[in-house]
Coordinates of N, CA, C and O in Angstrom, one line a residue:
X1 N 228.8 72.4 43.4 CA 229.9 72.1 42.2 C 231.0 73.0 41.9 O 230.6 74.4 42.5
X2 N 232.3 73.3 41.8 CA 233.1 74.0 41.7 C 233.3 75.0 40.6 O 232.2 74.4 39.4
X3 N 233.7 75.9 40.7 CA 234.0 77.0 39.3 C 235.6 77.5 39.8 O 236.0 77.3 40.2
X4 N 235.6 77.9 38.1 CA 237.0 78.2 38.1 C 236.7 79.4 36.7 O 235.5 79.5 36.0
X5 N 237.8 80.4 36.7 CA 237.9 81.0 35.8 C 239.0 80.7 34.4 O 240.1 79.9 35.0
X6 N 238.8 81.0 33.2 CA 239.3 81.0 32.2 C 239.2 82.0 30.8 O 238.1 82.7 30.9
X7 N 240.4 82.2 31.0 CA 240.9 83.2 30.1 C 241.4 83.2 28.9 O 242.5 82.3 28.8
X8 N 240.7 83.5 27.6 CA 241.3 83.1 26.5 C 242.4 84.5 25.9 O 241.4 85.7 26.1
X9 N 243.7 84.3 26.0 CA 244.6 86.1 26.0 C 244.1 86.0 24.5 O 243.9 85.8 23.8
X10 N 244.7 87.4 24.5 CA 244.9 87.9 22.7 C 245.0 86.8 21.7 O 244.7 87.5 21.0
X11 N 246.0 86.4 21.7 CA 246.2 85.7 21.1 C 245.6 84.7 20.3 O 245.1 84.8 19.5
X12 N 244.7 83.9 21.7 CA 243.6 83.1 21.1 C 242.4 83.6 20.5 O 242.1 83.3 19.7
X13 N 242.3 84.9 21.1 CA 241.3 85.8 20.3 C 241.2 85.9 18.8 O 240.9 85.8 18.1
X14 N 242.4 86.1 18.8 CA 243.4 86.8 17.4 C 243.2 86.0 16.3 O 242.9 85.9 14.9
X15 N 243.5 84.8 16.8 CA 243.6 83.8 16.1 C 242.4 82.9 15.7 O 242.4 81.6 15.1
X16 N 241.1 83.4 16.3 CA 239.8 82.7 16.2 C 239.3 81.4 16.7 O 239.3 80.6 16.3
X17 N 240.0 81.3 17.9 CA 240.2 80.0 18.5 C 239.2 79.8 19.9 O 238.8 79.0 20.4
X18 N 238.2 80.9 20.1 CA 237.2 81.2 20.9 C 236.1 79.9 20.9 O 235.7 79.4 22.0
X19 N 235.8 79.6 20.0 CA 234.5 79.1 19.6 C 235.2 77.2 20.1 O 234.8 76.4 20.7
X20 N 236.2 77.1 19.0 CA 237.2 76.0 19.5 C 237.1 75.9 21.3 O 237.0 74.7 21.3
X21 N 237.4 76.6 21.7 CA 237.8 76.4 23.2 C 236.5 76.1 24.0 O 236.6 75.3 24.8
X22 N 235.5 77.0 23.7 CA 234.4 77.0 24.3 C 233.9 75.8 24.2 O 233.2 74.6 25.4
X23 N 234.1 75.3 23.0 CA 233.4 73.9 22.4 C 234.1 73.0 23.3 O 233.0 71.5 23.4
X24 N 235.4 72.8 23.4 CA 236.0 71.6 24.5 C 235.5 71.5 25.4 O 235.3 70.3 26.4
X25 N 235.3 72.7 26.3 CA 234.6 72.9 27.6 C 233.5 72.3 27.7 O 232.8 71.5 28.5
X26 N 232.5 72.9 27.0 CA 231.1 71.9 26.7 C 231.1 71.0 26.6 O 230.5 70.4 26.9
X27 N 232.1 70.4 25.8 CA 231.9 69.1 25.1 C 232.2 67.9 26.4 O 231.7 66.7 26.5
X28 N 232.8 68.9 27.2 CA 233.7 68.2 28.4 C 232.2 67.6 29.4 O 232.4 66.8 29.8
X29 N 231.1 68.8 29.4 CA 229.8 68.5 30.6 C 230.3 69.3 31.3 O 229.2 69.6 32.3
X30 N 230.8 70.4 31.0 CA 231.0 71.6 31.8 C 230.0 73.0 31.8 O 229.7 72.8 30.7
X31 N 229.4 73.7 32.3 CA 228.4 74.5 32.4 C 228.9 75.7 31.9 O 230.0 76.1 33.1
X32 N 229.0 76.8 31.0 CA 229.3 78.2 31.0 C 228.2 79.1 32.1 O 227.0 79.0 32.0
X33 N 229.1 80.0 33.0 CA 228.2 80.4 34.1 C 228.3 82.0 33.6 O 227.9 82.8 34.2
X34 N 229.6 82.3 33.0 CA 230.0 83.7 32.6 C 231.0 83.8 31.7 O 231.5 83.0 31.6
X35 N 230.6 85.1 30.7 CA 231.4 85.2 29.5 C 231.5 86.4 28.9 O 230.3 87.4 28.9
X36 N 232.4 87.3 29.3 CA 232.6 88.5 28.4 C 234.0 88.8 27.4 O 235.6 88.3 28.0
X37 N 233.8 89.6 26.7 CA 234.7 90.0 25.9 C 235.3 91.3 26.5 O 234.2 92.6 26.3
X38 N 236.3 91.5 26.7 CA 236.9 92.9 27.2 C 238.2 93.3 26.7 O 239.3 92.3 26.5
X39 N 238.7 94.5 26.7 CA 240.2 95.2 26.4 C 240.4 95.6 27.7 O 239.5 96.3 28.6
X40 N 241.8 94.7 28.5 CA 241.9 95.1 30.1 C 242.9 96.2 29.4 O 243.7 96.3 28.9
X41 N 243.0 96.9 30.9 CA 243.9 97.9 30.8 C 244.7 97.8 31.8 O 245.4 96.5 32.8
X42 N 245.9 98.5 32.0 CA 247.2 98.0 32.5 C 247.0 98.4 34.3 O 247.5 97.4 34.7
X43 N 246.2 99.1 35.1 CA 245.8 98.8 36.2 C 245.0 97.0 36.4 O 245.3 96.7 37.5
X44 N 244.2 96.9 35.8 CA 243.3 95.3 35.7 C 244.8 94.8 35.5 O 244.3 93.8 36.6
X45 N 245.3 94.5 34.9 CA 246.5 93.6 34.3 C 247.2 93.0 35.3 O 247.7 91.9 35.4
X46 N 247.7 94.5 36.0 CA 248.6 94.2 37.1 C 247.4 93.7 38.4 O 248.6 92.9 39.3
X47 N 246.9 94.2 38.6 CA 245.8 93.7 39.6 C 245.8 91.8 39.6 O 245.9 91.2 41.0
X48 N 245.6 91.6 38.0 CA 245.4 90.5 38.1 C 246.9 89.5 38.3 O 246.5 88.4 39.0
X49 N 247.5 90.1 37.7 CA 248.9 88.9 37.9 C 249.8 89.5 39.0 O 250.8 89.2 39.1
X50 N 249.1 90.4 40.3 CA 249.7 90.9 41.2 C 250.8 89.4 41.8 O 251.8 90.1 42.2
X51 N 250.5 88.3 42.0 CA 251.6 87.3 42.6 C 252.2 87.0 41.8 O 253.2 86.5 42.2
X52 N 252.6 87.5 40.7 CA 253.6 87.6 39.5 C 254.5 88.8 39.4 O 255.5 89.1 38.7
X53 N 253.9 89.6 40.6 CA 254.7 90.8 40.1 C 256.2 90.7 40.7 O 257.1 91.6 40.0
X54 N 256.5 90.0 41.2 CA 258.6 90.2 41.4 C 259.0 89.7 40.3 O 260.7 89.1 40.4
X55 N 258.4 88.8 39.4 CA 258.7 87.9 38.6 C 259.4 88.5 37.0 O 258.9 89.5 37.0
X56 N 260.2 88.3 36.9 CA 261.6 89.3 35.5 C 260.3 89.2 34.4 O 260.1 90.6 33.6
X57 N 259.5 88.6 34.1 CA 258.6 88.5 33.2 C 257.2 89.4 33.3 O 256.5 88.9 32.3
X58 N 256.7 89.8 34.5 CA 255.8 90.5 34.7 C 255.3 91.8 33.9 O 254.3 91.6 33.3
X59 N 256.4 92.3 33.6 CA 256.0 93.6 33.0 C 255.3 93.0 31.1 O 254.8 93.6 30.5
X60 N 256.3 91.7 31.0 CA 255.8 91.5 29.6 C 254.6 90.8 29.2 O 254.1 91.0 28.4
X61 N 254.1 90.5 30.7 CA 253.0 89.5 31.0 C 251.8 90.8 30.7 O 250.7 90.3 29.8
X62 N 252.1 91.3 31.3 CA 251.3 93.0 31.4 C 251.0 93.0 30.3 O 249.8 93.6 29.6
X63 N 251.8 93.5 29.5 CA 252.0 94.5 28.2 C 251.5 93.0 27.1 O 250.7 93.5 26.5
X64 N 251.7 92.3 26.7 CA 250.9 90.7 26.2 C 249.4 90.6 26.6 O 248.4 91.0 25.8
X65 N 248.7 90.8 28.0 CA 247.4 90.8 27.8 C 246.5 92.1 27.9 O 245.5 91.8 27.5
X66 N 247.3 93.5 27.5 CA 246.7 94.3 27.4 C 246.7 95.2 25.7 O 246.3 95.5 25.2
X67 N 247.4 93.8 25.0 CA 247.8 94.1 24.0 C 246.2 94.3 22.9 O 246.4 94.2 21.4
X68 N 245.3 93.0 23.5 CA 244.4 93.1 22.5 C 243.1 92.5 23.4 O 243.1 91.9 24.7
X69 N 241.7 92.6 22.9 CA 240.7 91.8 24.0 C 240.7 90.4 24.3 O 241.6 89.6 23.4
X70 N 240.5 89.9 25.4 CA 240.9 89.0 26.0 C 238.6 87.9 26.1 O 238.1 89.2 26.0
X71 N 238.7 86.9 26.4 CA 237.5 86.3 26.8 C 237.6 85.7 27.9 O 238.5 85.0 28.0
X72 N 237.0 86.4 29.1 CA 236.9 86.2 29.9 C 235.8 85.0 30.5 O 234.2 85.4 29.8
X73 N 236.1 84.0 31.1 CA 234.8 83.2 31.5 C 235.0 82.3 33.0 O 235.6 82.3 33.2
X74 N 233.6 81.8 33.5 CA 233.7 81.0 34.2 C 232.8 80.0 33.8 O 231.7 79.9 33.0
X75 N 233.5 78.9 34.2 CA 233.0 77.2 34.1 C 232.4 76.8 35.3 O 233.2 76.8 36.5
X76 N 231.8 75.8 35.2 CA 231.2 74.9 36.7 C 231.2 73.4 36.1 O 230.6 73.5 35.5
X77 N 231.6 72.8 37.2 CA 231.3 71.5 36.7 C 232.3 70.6 38.3 O 233.2 71.4 38.8
X78 N 232.0 69.0 38.2 CA 232.7 68.7 39.2 C 234.2 68.6 39.0 O 234.2 68.2 37.5
X79 N 234.7 68.9 39.5 CA 236.8 68.8 39.5 C 237.2 69.9 38.3 O 238.1 69.7 38.0
X80 N 236.4 71.1 38.1 CA 236.1 71.7 37.0 C 237.8 72.4 36.6 O 238.8 72.5 35.5
X81 N 238.4 72.7 38.0 CA 239.5 73.3 38.1 C 240.7 72.5 37.8 O 241.3 72.6 36.7
X82 N 241.0 70.8 37.8 CA 241.7 70.0 38.0 C 241.5 69.5 36.2 O 242.9 69.6 35.4
X83 N 240.5 69.5 36.4 CA 239.9 69.2 34.5 C 240.4 70.0 33.4 O 240.8 69.8 32.5
X84 N 240.0 71.7 34.0 CA 240.3 72.3 33.0 C 241.7 72.9 32.9 O 242.0 72.9 32.0
X85 N 242.6 72.8 33.5 CA 243.7 72.6 33.7 C 244.5 71.1 32.7 O 245.7 71.7 32.0
X86 N 244.1 70.6 32.8 CA 244.3 68.9 32.0 C 243.9 69.3 31.0 O 244.5 68.9 29.2
X87 N 242.6 69.9 30.1 CA 242.2 70.0 29.0 C 243.4 71.7 28.4 O 243.6 71.4 27.1
X88 N 243.3 72.3 29.3 CA 244.4 73.2 28.7 C 245.6 73.0 28.3 O 245.9 73.6 27.2
X89 N 246.3 72.2 29.5 CA 247.5 71.7 29.2 C 248.8 72.6 29.8 O 248.3 73.4 30.6
X90 N 249.8 72.1 30.0 CA 251.2 72.5 30.8 C 250.9 74.3 30.2 O 250.9 74.2 29.1
X91 N 251.9 75.3 31.1 CA 252.1 76.3 30.6 C 253.2 76.2 29.7 O 252.7 77.2 28.7
X92 N 253.7 75.7 29.8 CA 254.9 76.4 28.5 C 254.0 74.4 27.5 O 254.5 74.3 27.3
X93 N 253.9 75.5 25.8 CA 253.4 74.3 25.2 C 254.0 73.4 24.7 O 253.6 72.5 24.1
X94 N 255.8 73.9 24.4 CA 256.5 72.6 24.4 C 256.4 71.3 25.4 O 256.8 70.1 25.1
X95 N 255.9 71.6 26.6 CA 255.8 70.0 27.2 C 254.1 69.8 27.8 O 253.3 68.8 28.3
X96 N 253.3 70.2 26.9 CA 251.6 70.1 26.8 C 251.4 69.3 25.5 O 252.3 69.1 24.8
X97 N 250.9 68.3 26.0 CA 250.5 66.7 25.4 C 249.1 67.3 24.1 O 248.7 68.5 23.9
X98 N 249.5 66.6 23.0 CA 248.7 66.9 22.0 C 247.7 66.5 22.4 O 247.3 65.7 23.2
X99 N 246.1 67.3 22.4 CA 245.2 67.3 22.3 C 244.8 68.3 23.6 O 243.5 68.3 23.7
X100 N 245.9 68.5 24.2 CA 245.5 70.0 25.2 C 244.8 71.0 23.8 O 245.9 71.3 22.7
X101 N 244.7 72.6 24.7 CA 244.7 73.2 23.9 C 245.9 74.2 23.4 O 246.4 74.3 22.4
X102 N 246.9 73.9 24.7 CA 248.2 74.7 24.5 C 248.8 73.0 23.2 O 249.8 73.7 22.5
X103 N 248.6 72.2 23.7 CA 249.3 71.3 22.8 C 249.0 71.3 21.4 O 249.7 71.0 20.2
X104 N 247.7 71.8 21.1 CA 247.3 71.7 19.8 C 247.5 73.2 18.9 O 247.9 73.1 17.8
X105 N 247.5 74.3 19.9 CA 247.8 75.5 19.2 C 248.7 76.6 19.6 O 248.5 77.8 19.0
X106 N 249.7 76.6 20.3 CA 250.6 77.1 20.9 C 251.9 76.6 20.6 O 252.3 75.4 20.8
X107 N 252.8 77.0 20.3 CA 254.6 77.1 20.4 C 255.3 77.6 21.5 O 255.9 77.1 21.6
X108 N 255.1 78.8 21.5 CA 256.0 79.7 22.7 C 255.2 79.9 23.9 O 253.8 80.1 24.0
X109 N 256.1 80.0 25.0 CA 255.4 79.9 26.0 C 254.9 81.6 26.4 O 253.3 81.7 27.1
X110 N 255.4 82.4 25.9 CA 254.6 83.7 25.5 C 253.4 84.0 24.8 O 253.1 85.4 25.1
X111 N 252.9 83.1 24.6 CA 252.0 83.2 23.3 C 250.9 81.8 23.6 O 250.9 80.9 22.7
X112 N 250.4 81.4 25.0 CA 250.1 80.5 25.1 C 248.7 80.2 25.5 O 247.8 79.5 25.7
X113 N 248.0 81.4 24.4 CA 246.4 81.2 24.1 C 245.5 81.4 25.2 O 244.7 81.9 24.7
X114 N 245.8 80.5 26.5 CA 244.8 80.2 27.6 C 245.2 80.5 29.2 O 246.4 80.2 29.0
X115 N 244.4 81.3 30.0 CA 244.8 81.2 31.3 C 243.6 80.0 31.7 O 242.6 80.5 32.0
X116 N 243.9 79.4 32.7 CA 243.3 78.5 34.0 C 243.4 79.0 35.2 O 244.7 78.7 35.8
X117 N 242.4 79.1 36.4 CA 242.8 79.0 37.7 C 243.9 77.6 37.9 O 243.5 76.6 37.4
X118 N 244.3 77.8 38.9 CA 245.5 76.6 39.6 C 244.4 76.1 40.4 O 245.5 75.0 40.8
X119 N 243.8 76.6 41.0 CA 242.9 76.1 42.4 C 241.8 76.5 42.7 O 241.8 78.0 41.9
X120 N 241.1 76.1 43.6 CA 239.7 76.3 43.6 C 240.0 77.9 44.6 O 238.8 78.5 43.8
X121 N 240.6 78.2 45.2 CA 240.7 79.5 46.2 C 241.0 81.1 44.8 O 240.7 81.5 45.0
X122 N 242.0 80.6 44.0 CA 242.4 81.2 42.8 C 241.6 81.9 42.4 O 241.3 82.3 41.8
X123 N 240.8 80.5 41.9 CA 239.3 80.6 40.9 C 237.9 81.2 41.4 O 238.1 82.2 40.9
X124 N 238.1 81.5 42.9 CA 237.5 82.6 43.6 C 237.7 84.0 43.3 O 236.9 84.7 43.5
X125 N 239.1 83.9 43.8 CA 239.7 85.8 43.5 C 239.4 86.0 41.8 O 238.8 87.3 41.7
X126 N 239.7 85.2 40.9 CA 239.4 85.6 39.8 C 238.5 85.9 39.5 O 238.2 87.0 38.3
X127 N 237.5 85.4 40.1 CA 236.0 85.0 39.1 C 235.8 86.9 40.1 O 234.9 87.4 39.3
X128 N 235.9 86.9 41.3 CA 235.5 87.9 41.9 C 235.8 89.1 41.1 O 235.5 90.3 41.3
X129 N 236.9 89.3 40.7 CA 237.9 90.5 40.1 C 237.0 90.5 38.6 O 236.5 91.8 38.2
X130 N 237.0 89.2 38.0 CA 236.5 89.6 36.5 C 235.2 89.6 36.4 O 235.0 90.3 35.5
X131 N 234.5 89.0 37.7 CA 232.6 89.3 37.3 C 232.5 89.7 38.7 O 231.6 89.3 39.3
X132 N 232.9 91.2 39.0 CA 232.0 91.7 40.5 C 230.6 91.8 40.0 O 229.7 91.9 41.0
X133 N 229.9 91.9 38.8 CA 228.4 92.1 38.8 C 227.7 90.8 39.0 O 226.4 90.6 39.0
X134 N 228.7 89.8 39.5 CA 227.8 88.3 39.5 C 228.2 87.3 37.9 O 228.5 88.0 37.1
X135 N 227.3 86.4 38.3 CA 227.7 85.1 37.1 C 226.0 84.7 37.2 O 225.5 85.1 37.6
X136 N 225.9 84.5 35.8 CA 224.7 83.7 35.7 C 224.3 82.2 36.5 O 225.1 81.8 36.6
X137 N 223.2 82.4 37.1 CA 222.6 81.3 37.9 C 221.8 80.5 37.2 O 220.4 81.4 37.2
X138 N 221.9 79.5 36.5 CA 221.5 78.6 35.8 C 221.8 76.8 36.0 O 222.9 76.8 36.3
X139 N 221.0 76.3 35.5 CA 221.0 74.5 35.9 C 221.1 74.1 34.4 O 219.6 74.4 34.1
X140 N 222.0 73.9 33.9 CA 221.7 73.2 32.1 C 220.8 71.7 32.0 O 220.6 71.1 33.4
X141 N 220.0 72.0 31.2 CA 218.4 70.7 31.4 C 219.9 68.8 30.9 O 219.3 67.9 31.1
X142 N 221.0 69.3 30.9 CA 221.7 68.0 30.4 C 222.7 67.4 32.1 O 222.8 66.6 31.6
X143 N 222.1 68.1 32.8 CA 222.8 68.3 34.1 C 222.7 66.3 34.4 O 223.4 65.8 35.0
X144 N 221.5 65.9 34.2 CA 221.5 64.6 34.8 C 221.6 63.4 34.1 O 221.9 62.2 34.0
X145 N 222.4 64.1 32.6 CA 223.0 63.0 31.6 C 224.7 62.9 31.9 O 224.7 62.6 31.1
X146 N 225.0 64.1 32.8 CA 226.3 64.2 33.2 C 226.9 63.8 34.3 O 227.7 63.2 34.3
X147 N 226.3 64.1 35.8 CA 226.4 63.6 36.6 C 225.1 62.5 37.0 O 224.1 62.8 37.0
X148 N 225.7 62.0 38.0 CA 224.6 60.5 38.8 C 224.1 61.1 39.6 O 224.6 62.5 40.6

């Protein structure tokens, strides 16, 4: 099974969307393998967004992510990276379809509620960064009702 890193950003936490977002992934049939509420410091934020360090919006992104607590999660399931990105919606909320998290809850690209790994490999890197202690190893009793 594939794993992905999902982060509810400070605006999503402040707006009380944590339960709704978790619910969407659970209802889809994915398994929660790691979860923590964390306030990110600047060096950690810069490390997380290192691949964007040359972009003009990098400093604003770092300021945003350290502005309040985030919820870091690891989700597992078949095609969880691709499907998770569909659940989340386009980076720009104006381009996100209704029914997606960003389509339903975000207006501005600078406050787009949630981050999700864009590939299996980036998911591995993000999970290693955010969960160095490891994740919970368990299998849901619902597994045979979700997967053939």
